[in-house]
Structures are given as structure tokens and as C-alpha cells.
Short mmCIF file of C-alpha atoms and ligand atoms in Angstrom, two decimals:
data_model
loop_
_atom_site.label_atom_id
_atom_site.label_comp_id
_atom_site.label_asym_id
_atom_site.label_seq_id
_atom_site.Cartn_x
_atom_site.Cartn_y
_atom_site.Cartn_z
CA MET Q 145 -18.51 -8.30 -1.38
CA HIS Q 146 -18.43 -8.11 2.41
CA LYS Q 147 -20.54 -5.33 3.92
CA ARG Q 148 -17.53 -3.93 5.78
CA PHE Q 149 -15.55 -3.54 2.55
CA GLU Q 150 -18.59 -2.21 0.69
CA ASP Q 151 -19.04 0.52 3.33
CA PHE Q 152 -15.34 1.39 3.11
CA ILE Q 153 -15.53 1.80 -0.69
CA ALA Q 154 -18.65 3.96 -0.40
CA ALA Q 155 -16.97 6.21 2.18
CA MET Q 156 -13.71 6.46 0.18
CA THR Q 157 -15.67 7.27 -2.98
CA GLN Q 158 -17.46 10.08 -1.19
CA LEU Q 159 -14.24 11.34 0.41
CA THR Q 160 -12.22 11.44 -2.82
CA SER Q 161 -15.01 13.17 -4.73
CA GLU Q 162 -15.56 15.76 -1.98
CA ALA Q 163 -11.90 16.38 -1.19
CA GLY Q 164 -10.71 16.59 -4.80
CA ARG Q 165 -7.03 17.51 -4.71
CA ASN Q 166 -6.99 18.24 -0.98
CA GLU Q 167 -4.43 15.55 -0.20
CA PRO Q 168 -4.02 16.34 3.53
CA ARG Q 169 -7.77 15.82 3.98
CA ILE Q 170 -7.76 12.56 2.00
CA LEU Q 171 -4.80 11.21 3.99
CA ASP Q 172 -6.29 12.26 7.32
CA GLU Q 173 -9.87 11.06 6.78
CA GLY Q 174 -8.83 8.14 4.57
CA ALA Q 175 -6.50 6.86 7.32
CA LYS Q 176 -9.42 6.79 9.74
CA LEU Q 177 -11.62 4.90 7.27
CA LEU Q 178 -8.85 2.42 6.45
CA GLY Q 179 -7.98 2.02 10.14
CA GLU Q 180 -11.59 1.10 10.83
CA LEU Q 181 -11.54 -1.43 7.95
CA VAL Q 182 -8.35 -3.22 9.02
CA ARG Q 183 -9.30 -3.32 12.70
CA HIS Q 184 -11.42 -6.33 11.73
CA ASP Q 185 -9.97 -9.32 9.92
CA ASP Q 186 -13.19 -10.99 8.82
CA TRP Q 187 -13.93 -9.59 5.36
CA LEU Q 188 -11.08 -10.37 2.93
CA ASP Q 189 -11.88 -13.14 0.43
CA ALA Q 190 -9.53 -16.14 0.64
CA ARG Q 191 -8.70 -15.70 -3.07
CA HIS Q 192 -7.31 -12.23 -2.26
CA ALA Q 193 -5.30 -13.56 0.68
CA ALA Q 194 -3.39 -16.30 -1.14
CA PRO Q 195 0.40 -16.13 -0.82
CA HIS Q 196 2.92 -17.17 -3.46
CA PRO Q 197 6.13 -18.91 -2.41
CA GLN Q 198 8.32 -16.72 -4.61
CA PHE Q 199 6.66 -13.32 -5.01
CA TYR Q 200 4.62 -11.07 -2.76
CA GLN Q 201 1.14 -10.82 -4.27
CA GLN Q 202 -0.94 -7.75 -5.10
CA TYR Q 203 -4.65 -8.36 -5.65
CA LEU Q 204 -6.82 -5.58 -6.99
CA LEU Q 205 -9.85 -5.30 -4.69
CA HIS Q 206 -11.41 -2.16 -6.12
CA ARG Q 207 -10.69 0.40 -8.81
CA ALA Q 208 -12.74 3.60 -8.95
CA PRO Q 209 -14.46 3.99 -12.34
CA ASP Q 210 -12.63 7.31 -12.83
CA ASP Q 211 -9.28 5.85 -11.60
CA SER Q 212 -9.34 8.34 -8.70
CA PHE Q 213 -8.29 5.59 -6.28
CA SER Q 214 -7.58 1.87 -6.11
CA VAL Q 215 -7.49 -0.68 -3.29
CA VAL Q 216 -5.05 -3.59 -3.28
CA SER Q 217 -4.31 -6.45 -0.87
CA PHE Q 218 -0.60 -7.17 -0.38
CA VAL Q 219 0.10 -10.74 0.66
CA TRP Q 220 3.54 -11.48 2.01
CA SER Q 221 4.95 -14.98 2.35
CA PRO Q 222 7.47 -15.40 5.19
CA GLY Q 223 10.51 -13.16 4.67
CA GLN Q 224 9.28 -11.47 1.47
CA LYS Q 225 10.04 -7.80 0.81
CA THR Q 226 9.72 -5.11 -1.84
CA PRO Q 227 12.63 -3.36 -3.50
CA ILE Q 228 13.13 0.28 -2.46
CA HIS Q 229 10.44 2.12 -4.43
CA ASP Q 230 8.28 5.23 -4.73
CA HIS Q 231 4.56 5.69 -5.55
CA THR Q 232 4.26 9.18 -7.15
CA VAL Q 233 0.66 9.39 -5.82
CA TRP Q 234 -0.74 9.39 -2.27
CA GLY Q 235 -0.98 6.02 -0.60
CA LEU Q 236 -2.38 4.58 2.62
CA ILE Q 237 -1.22 1.24 4.04
CA GLY Q 238 -3.39 -0.49 6.62
CA MET Q 239 -2.18 -3.62 8.41
CA LEU Q 240 -4.74 -6.41 8.39
CA ARG Q 241 -2.95 -9.58 9.47
CA ASN Q 242 0.34 -10.08 11.34
CA ALA Q 243 2.93 -7.34 10.72
CA GLU Q 244 5.24 -5.60 8.30
CA ILE Q 245 8.16 -3.22 8.60
CA SER Q 246 8.37 -0.08 6.47
CA GLN Q 247 11.79 1.50 6.14
CA SER Q 248 11.64 5.05 4.78
CA PHE Q 249 14.39 6.70 2.77
CA GLU Q 250 15.28 10.22 1.78
CA ARG Q 251 16.65 10.46 -1.74
CA ASP Q 252 18.91 13.26 -2.96
CA GLU Q 253 17.39 14.45 -6.25
CA ASN Q 254 20.78 15.29 -7.74
CA THR Q 255 23.01 12.42 -6.68
CA GLY Q 256 20.33 9.77 -6.07
CA THR Q 257 21.93 8.99 -2.71
CA LEU Q 258 19.54 7.15 -0.38
CA THR Q 259 19.56 7.82 3.34
CA ALA Q 260 17.54 5.54 5.63
CA THR Q 261 15.23 7.56 7.87
CA GLU Q 262 12.51 6.23 10.15
CA GLN Q 263 11.43 2.62 10.38
CA VAL Q 264 7.94 1.71 11.50
CA ARG Q 265 6.45 -1.65 12.39
CA LEU Q 266 2.81 -1.88 11.36
CA GLU Q 267 0.62 -4.00 13.63
CA PRO Q 268 -2.97 -5.02 12.84
CA GLY Q 269 -5.22 -1.94 12.75
CA SER Q 270 -2.41 0.56 12.18
CA VAL Q 271 -2.13 2.78 9.10
CA GLU Q 272 0.81 4.50 7.42
CA ALA Q 273 0.78 7.15 4.66
CA VAL Q 274 3.12 7.88 1.75
CA SER Q 275 3.13 10.55 -0.96
CA PRO Q 276 5.55 12.81 -2.79
CA THR Q 277 4.64 15.64 -0.38
CA ILE Q 278 5.20 13.74 2.91
CA GLY Q 279 7.83 11.15 1.94
CA ASP Q 280 7.41 8.67 -0.88
CA VAL Q 281 10.39 6.30 -0.88
CA HIS Q 282 10.38 3.16 1.22
CA GLN Q 283 11.00 -0.56 1.40
CA VAL Q 284 8.47 -2.91 2.97
CA ILE Q 285 9.32 -6.22 4.59
CA ASN Q 286 7.18 -8.96 6.14
CA ALA Q 287 8.08 -8.71 9.84
CA PHE Q 288 7.79 -12.49 10.14
CA ASP Q 289 9.91 -15.27 8.66
CA ASP Q 290 7.40 -17.95 9.65
CA ARG Q 291 3.97 -16.59 8.72
CA VAL Q 292 1.99 -14.79 6.05
CA SER Q 293 1.25 -11.08 6.59
CA ILE Q 294 -1.40 -9.06 4.75
CA SER Q 295 -1.86 -5.31 4.37
CA ILE Q 296 -4.49 -3.29 2.50
CA HIS Q 297 -3.23 -0.41 0.33
CA VAL Q 298 -5.21 2.52 -1.06
CA TYR Q 299 -3.65 4.73 -3.75
CA GLY Q 300 -4.73 7.98 -5.39
CA ALA Q 301 -4.82 6.43 -8.87
CA ASP Q 302 -5.12 3.03 -10.51
CA ILE Q 303 -1.70 2.00 -9.17
CA GLY Q 304 -1.48 -0.74 -11.82
CA LYS Q 305 -1.13 2.01 -14.45
CA VAL Q 306 1.25 4.37 -12.65
CA ARG Q 307 4.82 4.64 -13.92
CA ARG Q 308 7.02 4.85 -10.85
CA HIS Q 309 10.48 3.82 -9.73
CA VAL Q 310 12.58 1.25 -7.96
CA PHE Q 311 15.96 2.35 -6.63
CA ASP Q 312 19.26 0.53 -6.49
CA PRO Q 313 20.10 0.32 -2.76
CA ALA Q 314 23.83 0.88 -3.36
CA THR Q 315 23.78 3.72 -5.92
CA GLY Q 316 20.22 5.08 -5.64
CA ALA Q 317 19.88 4.80 -9.41
CA ALA Q 318 16.21 4.89 -10.47
CA LYS Q 319 14.58 2.36 -12.77
CA GLU Q 320 11.03 2.85 -14.06
CA PHE Q 321 8.43 0.19 -13.30
CA VAL Q 322 4.67 -0.38 -13.35
CA SER Q 323 3.35 -2.83 -10.76
CA GLY Q 324 0.85 -5.40 -11.96
CA TYR Q 325 -1.99 -7.25 -10.26
CA ALA Q 326 -1.93 -10.96 -9.52
CA ASN Q 327 -5.61 -11.23 -10.53
FE1 LIG J 18 5.05 1.15 -1.15
#
């Protein structure tokens, strides 16, 4: 494991154990730690940076022994994008290589209606946060149609075990899903 990543995991482990359920603190201090990690693109193993022509790839980089957080690399082939989805736990997204666009949505609990809100373009070194308390529904798109982009995600659980939702863009209807890991 690269020293840079090792230091990040040690700092995140300390932060999550100290902060407990203090989500604002985790998001604030975690964003700084993740920002520092993704400011340098010299530590991610090639096997965790491999794109797939058909599907965006999610490689598990670290899972806390108590499932308190997990770290995943997202590898986007040109033009790839997620469905509209939620997380149900806090999440931090740090851009490592090239760029992605995150389109946020507000969803009416009763009707399911989705309304597009802000759109952000993440450039290398920048970090975005999601969670049920600050806004949890978005769609993420590789900003490039001619190159691979990579972002590093940190979630407040083992995200590979979390039951969450994808939403039909036309009706807002929710469908349960659990994301897997490519490795
Ligand atoms: Fe997401």
C-alpha cells in the first residue's frame, strides 16, 4: 500500500472513531483529508484504475474492520454514467484523475418527483459530499467522452452491503439495489 493512502486510512480511522455520529465533523474533516489524498495522483494501484468498456468500475480499496467506513475507486470509461441514485449514508467524493459531473436532485417523498438542482464539475483535487441530511440523490457522469476519469469515494458504511435506491428519471419510482465491487 502506498504511504499516502496508508496515512489517509490511519487519519480516517482516527476521525471516524473520535467523531462517532458527528456527521458534520466527519464531512468537514474527512473532506480535508480526502482533498489532500486526491491532490496527488501517484498512489493508486493500476489494478484499481482499470476501466471496463461497458460498465463503470468500483474497486474496494479499504473497508474498516467494524464497517464504519469504506473507500472505493470509481473508474469511468469515456461517456459512462451512473443511474440517478441515493446512498443512505454519508459519502465523500474526491476527484483524482480528469473530471466528472455530479447532477443533484431533490426528490418529493410523496410523489417521487425528481427536480434537478445544482450541477458541479469535479476537477482533480476537489471534493463533494452527499448524505441524507445534506442532499443524497444524484447522478454522476464522466465529464469526458474521450478519456478515463477516476474518483475516490469514502462512505460511512461498507457501501457494498448497503441497501439503497436507483430512481427512474421519468417517474422518480425507486428501485432497491446494492452496489457490488469489481474486485
Ligand atoms: Fe453517488
